[in-house]
Short mmCIF file of C-alpha atoms in Angstrom, two decimals:
data_model
loop_
_atom_site.label_atom_id
_atom_site.label_comp_id
_atom_site.label_asym_id
_atom_site.label_seq_id
_atom_site.Cartn_x
_atom_site.Cartn_y
_atom_site.Cartn_z
CA UNK A 1 76.91 116.07 156.93
CA UNK A 2 79.55 113.27 156.91
CA UNK A 3 82.51 113.96 159.15
CA UNK A 4 85.79 112.35 158.44
CA UNK A 5 87.94 111.12 161.35
CA UNK A 6 91.73 111.12 161.36
CA UNK A 7 91.45 107.38 160.64
CA UNK A 8 89.23 108.19 157.62
CA UNK A 9 91.77 110.61 156.13
CA UNK A 10 94.44 108.00 156.52
CA UNK A 11 92.22 105.47 154.71
CA UNK A 12 91.65 107.99 151.83
CA UNK A 13 95.45 108.55 151.58
CA UNK A 14 96.11 104.73 151.26
CA UNK A 15 93.44 104.36 148.57
CA UNK A 16 94.96 107.17 146.60
CA UNK A 17 98.28 105.56 146.67
CA UNK A 18 96.79 102.37 145.39
CA UNK A 19 95.62 103.97 142.21
CA UNK A 20 98.38 103.36 139.42
CA UNK A 21 100.05 106.56 138.29
CA UNK A 22 99.22 107.60 134.82
CA UNK A 23 101.92 107.88 132.31
CA UNK A 24 102.88 111.26 130.71
CA UNK A 25 101.12 110.32 127.40
CA UNK A 26 98.11 108.94 129.36
CA UNK A 27 97.75 112.17 131.32
CA UNK A 28 97.90 114.27 128.17
CA UNK A 29 95.45 111.93 126.43
CA UNK A 30 93.12 112.14 129.42
CA UNK A 31 93.34 115.94 129.50
CA UNK A 32 93.39 116.86 125.79
CA UNK A 33 92.56 113.61 123.91
CA UNK A 34 94.88 111.52 121.65
CA UNK A 35 97.82 113.46 120.06
CA UNK A 36 96.85 115.11 116.80
CA UNK A 37 98.86 113.69 113.88
CA UNK A 38 98.68 115.37 110.38
CA UNK A 39 100.35 113.25 107.76
CA UNK A 40 101.25 114.71 104.53
CA UNK A 41 102.45 112.80 101.39
CA UNK A 42 102.66 113.34 97.66
CA UNK A 43 101.42 109.89 96.81
CA UNK A 44 97.67 109.58 95.97
CA UNK A 45 94.98 107.97 98.31
CA UNK A 46 94.91 105.08 95.82
CA UNK A 47 98.57 104.21 96.48
CA UNK A 48 99.58 101.18 98.42
CA UNK A 49 101.24 103.41 100.92
CA UNK A 50 97.91 105.19 101.72
CA UNK A 51 96.70 101.60 102.79
CA UNK A 52 99.85 101.20 104.69
CA UNK A 53 98.98 104.25 106.74
CA UNK A 54 95.62 102.91 107.57
CA UNK A 55 97.26 99.91 109.04
CA UNK A 56 99.68 102.11 110.92
CA UNK A 57 96.69 104.05 112.43
CA UNK A 58 94.96 100.77 113.26
CA UNK A 59 98.03 99.61 115.16
CA UNK A 60 98.51 102.86 116.84
CA UNK A 61 95.00 102.76 118.39
CA UNK A 62 93.96 105.61 120.51
CA UNK A 63 97.45 106.92 121.02
CA UNK A 64 96.94 109.32 118.14
CA UNK A 65 94.15 111.18 116.15
CA UNK A 66 95.23 110.92 112.59
CA UNK A 67 94.43 113.15 109.62
CA UNK A 68 95.92 112.14 106.32
CA UNK A 69 96.57 114.52 103.33
CA UNK A 70 97.56 112.85 100.06
CA UNK A 71 98.51 114.11 96.48
CA UNK A 72 100.67 116.92 97.99
CA UNK A 73 97.41 118.78 99.03
CA UNK A 74 98.84 120.04 102.31
CA UNK A 75 102.55 120.40 101.62
CA UNK A 76 104.22 120.19 98.16
CA UNK A 77 106.83 117.56 97.26
CA UNK A 78 110.11 118.44 99.00
CA UNK A 79 108.79 120.84 101.55
CA UNK A 80 107.44 118.25 104.03
CA UNK A 81 110.80 117.91 105.92
CA UNK A 82 111.00 121.69 106.75
CA UNK A 83 107.40 121.63 107.64
CA UNK A 84 108.22 118.98 110.34
CA UNK A 85 111.21 120.94 111.60
CA UNK A 86 109.11 124.07 111.85
CA UNK A 87 106.36 122.39 113.86
CA UNK A 88 103.82 122.82 111.01
CA UNK A 89 103.32 119.08 110.46
CA UNK A 90 103.57 116.13 112.71
CA UNK A 91 104.20 113.21 110.27
CA UNK A 92 105.23 112.58 106.72
CA UNK A 93 106.89 110.31 104.14
CA UNK A 94 110.21 111.98 103.51
CA UNK A 95 112.47 111.32 100.58
CA UNK A 96 116.03 110.57 101.54
CA UNK A 97 117.01 113.18 98.89
CA UNK A 98 115.42 115.82 101.01
CA UNK A 99 117.40 114.64 103.96
CA UNK A 100 120.54 114.79 101.93
CA UNK A 101 119.85 118.56 101.13
CA UNK A 102 120.59 119.14 104.90
CA UNK A 103 122.77 116.17 105.87
CA UNK A 104 125.21 115.70 102.92
CA UNK A 105 126.42 112.28 104.10
CA UNK A 106 122.97 111.00 103.19
CA UNK A 107 123.58 111.70 99.53
CA UNK A 108 125.26 108.09 99.58
CA UNK A 109 121.80 106.66 100.32
CA UNK A 110 120.39 108.39 97.19
CA UNK A 111 122.96 107.12 94.78
CA UNK A 112 121.99 104.87 91.94
CA UNK A 113 122.58 101.09 92.05
CA UNK A 114 123.44 101.18 95.70
CA UNK A 115 120.78 98.70 96.95
CA UNK A 116 120.19 95.48 95.17
CA UNK A 117 116.49 95.01 96.15
CA UNK A 118 113.91 95.56 98.85
CA UNK A 119 115.41 92.96 101.09
CA UNK A 120 118.78 94.51 100.92
CA UNK A 121 117.37 97.87 101.84
CA UNK A 122 115.50 96.31 104.86
CA UNK A 123 118.76 94.56 106.00
CA UNK A 124 120.71 97.77 105.81
CA UNK A 125 118.36 99.76 108.05
CA UNK A 126 118.26 96.90 110.60
CA UNK A 127 121.99 96.81 110.64
CA UNK A 128 124.56 98.79 112.63
CA UNK A 129 125.45 100.77 109.55
CA UNK A 130 121.80 101.65 109.02
CA UNK A 131 121.45 102.67 112.74
CA UNK A 132 124.37 104.95 112.43
CA UNK A 133 122.99 106.72 109.33
CA UNK A 134 119.45 107.07 110.90
CA UNK A 135 121.01 108.52 114.11
CA UNK A 136 122.99 110.98 112.06
CA UNK A 137 119.79 112.29 110.45
CA UNK A 138 117.73 112.31 113.51
CA UNK A 139 120.12 114.22 115.61
CA UNK A 140 120.85 116.85 112.94
CA UNK A 141 117.32 117.39 111.77
CA UNK A 142 115.29 116.86 114.93
CA UNK A 143 113.17 114.05 113.54
CA UNK A 144 112.28 110.47 114.26
CA UNK A 145 112.61 108.00 111.52
CA UNK A 146 110.26 105.01 112.03
CA UNK A 147 111.48 103.02 108.99
CA UNK A 148 112.15 102.98 105.17
CA UNK A 149 109.00 102.73 103.12
CA UNK A 150 110.01 100.75 99.90
CA UNK A 151 107.77 101.67 96.94
CA UNK A 152 109.34 99.91 94.06
CA UNK A 153 112.51 100.02 91.76
CA UNK A 154 112.62 103.08 89.44
CA UNK A 155 112.46 102.40 85.75
CA UNK A 156 112.62 104.79 82.72
CA UNK A 157 109.22 105.33 80.95
CA UNK A 158 109.38 107.13 77.56
CA UNK A 159 107.40 108.47 74.70
CA UNK A 160 108.43 107.38 71.21
CA UNK A 161 110.00 104.17 70.00
CA UNK A 162 113.71 104.93 70.19
CA UNK A 163 115.35 101.89 71.60
CA UNK A 164 117.50 102.61 74.59
CA UNK A 165 120.41 100.19 75.21
CA UNK A 166 123.02 102.27 76.94
CA UNK A 167 123.23 105.67 78.76
CA UNK A 168 124.44 107.26 75.47
CA UNK A 169 120.97 106.50 73.98
CA UNK A 170 119.38 108.88 76.61
CA UNK A 171 121.46 111.91 75.49
CA UNK A 172 119.10 114.82 74.87
CA UNK A 173 116.18 112.95 76.37
CA UNK A 174 114.06 115.33 78.56
CA UNK A 175 113.63 112.97 81.53
CA UNK A 176 111.36 114.30 84.30
CA UNK A 177 112.94 113.99 87.81
CA UNK A 178 111.66 115.48 91.08
CA UNK A 179 113.08 118.84 91.96
CA UNK A 180 116.22 119.00 94.12
CA UNK A 181 120.11 118.52 93.36
CA UNK A 182 120.12 114.81 94.27
CA UNK A 183 117.29 113.87 91.93
CA UNK A 184 118.71 115.97 89.07
CA UNK A 185 122.14 114.43 89.50
CA UNK A 186 120.70 111.00 89.16
CA UNK A 187 119.01 111.89 86.03
CA UNK A 188 122.27 113.27 84.62
CA UNK A 189 124.05 110.15 85.72
CA UNK A 190 121.68 108.00 83.68
CA UNK A 191 122.75 109.96 80.59
CA UNK A 192 119.71 112.04 80.22
CA UNK A 193 118.67 115.77 80.32
CA UNK A 194 116.95 115.88 83.66
CA UNK A 195 113.92 118.16 83.96
CA UNK A 196 112.41 119.03 87.31
CA UNK A 197 108.63 118.78 87.35
CA UNK A 198 105.98 118.24 90.16
CA UNK A 199 104.66 114.69 90.48
CA UNK A 200 101.15 115.74 89.77
CA UNK A 201 102.08 117.43 86.43
CA UNK A 202 103.97 114.50 84.98
CA UNK A 203 100.92 113.07 83.18
CA UNK A 204 100.17 116.38 81.38
CA UNK A 205 103.96 116.84 80.68
CA UNK A 206 104.12 113.43 78.89
CA UNK A 207 100.78 114.05 77.13
CA UNK A 208 101.78 117.41 75.71
CA UNK A 209 105.55 116.55 75.03
CA UNK A 210 106.96 118.97 77.54
CA UNK A 211 108.96 115.90 78.65
CA UNK A 212 110.15 112.90 76.86
CA UNK A 213 109.87 110.58 79.85
CA UNK A 214 109.83 110.00 83.49
CA UNK A 215 111.34 107.57 86.07
CA UNK A 216 109.22 105.94 88.58
CA UNK A 217 108.45 102.41 89.93
CA UNK A 218 105.89 100.36 88.03
CA UNK A 219 103.27 100.74 90.74
CA UNK A 220 103.51 104.51 90.58
CA UNK A 221 103.10 104.24 86.82
CA UNK A 222 99.85 102.38 87.31
CA UNK A 223 98.49 104.64 90.09
CA UNK A 224 99.15 107.82 88.12
CA UNK A 225 98.21 106.18 84.75
CA UNK A 226 101.43 107.31 83.16
CA UNK A 227 101.07 104.17 80.89
CA UNK A 228 98.37 105.96 79.06
CA UNK A 229 100.86 108.58 77.76
CA UNK A 230 103.99 106.47 77.34
CA UNK A 231 105.10 104.04 74.58
CA UNK A 232 107.80 102.10 76.36
CA UNK A 233 109.34 101.17 79.81
CA UNK A 234 113.07 100.61 79.88
CA UNK A 235 113.82 98.39 82.79
CA UNK A 236 116.99 100.02 84.01
CA UNK A 237 116.37 99.30 87.70
CA UNK A 238 118.57 102.14 88.57
CA UNK A 239 117.22 102.94 92.03
CA UNK A 240 115.62 100.83 94.77
CA UNK A 241 113.15 103.53 95.72
CA UNK A 242 112.31 104.37 99.38
CA UNK A 243 111.13 107.14 101.49
CA UNK A 244 111.27 107.43 105.20
CA UNK A 245 108.18 107.26 107.43
CA UNK A 246 109.11 110.12 109.71
CA UNK A 247 107.59 111.91 112.78
CA UNK A 248 108.55 115.30 114.22
CA UNK A 249 111.09 114.78 116.87
CA UNK A 250 109.27 117.03 119.24
CA UNK A 251 105.98 115.10 118.82
CA UNK A 252 107.84 111.79 119.26
CA UNK A 253 109.53 113.05 122.49
CA UNK A 254 106.06 113.78 123.95
CA UNK A 255 105.29 110.03 124.12
CA UNK A 256 106.19 107.80 126.88
CA UNK A 257 108.34 104.66 126.24
CA UNK A 258 105.28 102.30 126.11
CA UNK A 259 103.57 104.46 123.52
CA UNK A 260 106.77 104.87 121.46
CA UNK A 261 107.12 101.08 121.52
CA UNK A 262 103.45 100.71 120.37
CA UNK A 263 103.87 103.24 117.54
CA UNK A 264 107.16 101.63 116.43
CA UNK A 265 105.57 98.19 116.32
CA UNK A 266 102.62 99.61 114.26
CA UNK A 267 105.00 101.23 111.75
CA UNK A 268 107.06 98.11 111.39
CA UNK A 269 104.07 95.96 110.67
CA UNK A 270 102.64 98.44 108.19
CA UNK A 271 105.88 98.96 106.39
CA UNK A 272 106.50 95.23 106.11
CA UNK A 273 103.06 94.72 104.58
CA UNK A 274 103.47 97.57 102.14
CA UNK A 275 106.85 96.11 101.01
CA UNK A 276 105.34 92.73 100.29
CA UNK A 277 102.59 94.42 98.34
CA UNK A 278 104.95 96.47 96.16
CA UNK A 279 107.31 93.49 95.39
CA UNK A 280 104.27 91.40 94.31
CA UNK A 281 102.78 94.32 92.29
CA UNK A 282 106.00 94.97 90.37
CA UNK A 283 106.11 91.44 88.95
CA UNK A 284 102.55 91.60 87.97
CA UNK A 285 102.69 95.03 86.17
CA UNK A 286 105.62 94.42 83.93
CA UNK A 287 103.54 91.62 82.28
CA UNK A 288 100.37 93.63 82.35
CA UNK A 289 101.87 96.77 80.73
CA UNK A 290 103.42 94.67 77.94
CA UNK A 291 100.22 92.84 77.37
CA UNK A 292 98.57 96.37 77.08
CA UNK A 293 100.73 97.47 74.16
CA UNK A 294 103.67 99.09 75.99
CA UNK A 295 107.20 98.02 74.85
CA UNK A 296 108.77 96.67 77.92
CA UNK A 297 112.49 95.67 77.81
CA UNK A 298 115.74 95.39 79.67
CA UNK A 299 118.72 97.48 78.32
CA UNK A 300 122.34 96.71 78.99
CA UNK A 301 121.88 97.20 82.78
CA UNK A 302 125.63 96.55 83.31
CA UNK A 303 126.52 99.59 81.10
CA UNK A 304 123.97 101.64 83.03
CA UNK A 305 125.33 100.47 86.40
CA UNK A 306 128.97 101.24 85.46
CA UNK A 307 128.09 104.56 84.06
CA UNK A 308 125.97 105.69 87.12
CA UNK A 309 128.39 104.42 89.75
CA UNK A 310 131.27 106.11 87.94
CA UNK A 311 129.40 109.44 87.92
CA UNK A 312 128.69 109.21 91.80
CA UNK A 313 132.32 108.15 92.59
CA UNK A 314 133.62 111.12 90.78
CA UNK A 315 131.04 113.63 91.96
CA UNK A 316 131.82 116.33 94.71
CA UNK A 317 129.08 114.73 96.95
CA UNK A 318 131.15 111.53 97.24
CA UNK A 319 133.55 113.45 99.62
CA UNK A 320 130.83 113.77 102.14
CA UNK A 321 130.08 109.97 102.28
CA UNK A 322 131.09 108.30 105.57
CA UNK A 323 134.23 106.49 105.02
CA UNK A 324 133.76 102.82 104.21
CA UNK A 325 130.00 103.13 104.33
CA UNK A 326 129.31 102.21 100.77
CA UNK A 327 131.48 99.04 101.05
CA UNK A 328 129.59 98.09 104.30
CA UNK A 329 126.34 98.37 102.47
CA UNK A 330 127.50 96.37 99.59
CA UNK A 331 128.81 93.65 101.97
CA UNK A 332 125.39 93.20 103.64
#
């Protein structure tokens, strides 16, 4: 039997002190494995953003154990934010319209013709104004916003051959919009009769005539094959569409600073890649849809912009917008 002298005990103590201390995240990973992250989104597994999530997971490395649920199979559209808040979900792609339901000031960021393009959106979120709006949502909702996920500019797709030149031409048109007050108001501001319908039901709705049209970016039209049951695309460009790559605030707080930095870096790189892909795809698809037989044309965009901005400026929600924020965004 080996006996340890007093000098031996001292040596053991010195050796123990020489071992680097494990971070909180590392200790948890060692004890229970990487943090489990369930991600829920309404977009399909064929969407560019599904590939974006693969790139995020690659960048995150062994910090997380990722499980993705696409097509609204885990949580339905519009319910993901509450699931994050209740601890039933760790990560999601949240619509700013859902944020505005709980943080009225965010209704500004859901308004039509606010952002000019994907680059304007990126610059805003990187600015002081963007940081203020992010902090407002994070503090009130208990979430961590990793960044805006641009997924194209929303256009109006319709059945039939009625030419749409101004908002007046959309009067009586049953235009599918996602559920929720912010989305329905946007449809109304465009001049249409907004009709709430789940994303997964839009194809059938167009096919059967339950709706006359829908509004989505062109990549979504391709992914969901809406072009098969539409006759025309009116390039209104009424909303630079984005969601928010979001994590539960409680889960985010469980990571140490080094892991947080690694996850943020992975998110930034994945989002940048996705944005580039969407911008390139939009340019290709307008031509492709026209060649495939769809009528693709630009209406009087100035008339739509004026009509939509006037509707928002005169709406009750405008009183909740942070003073001067719209002007700060426009000036970027």
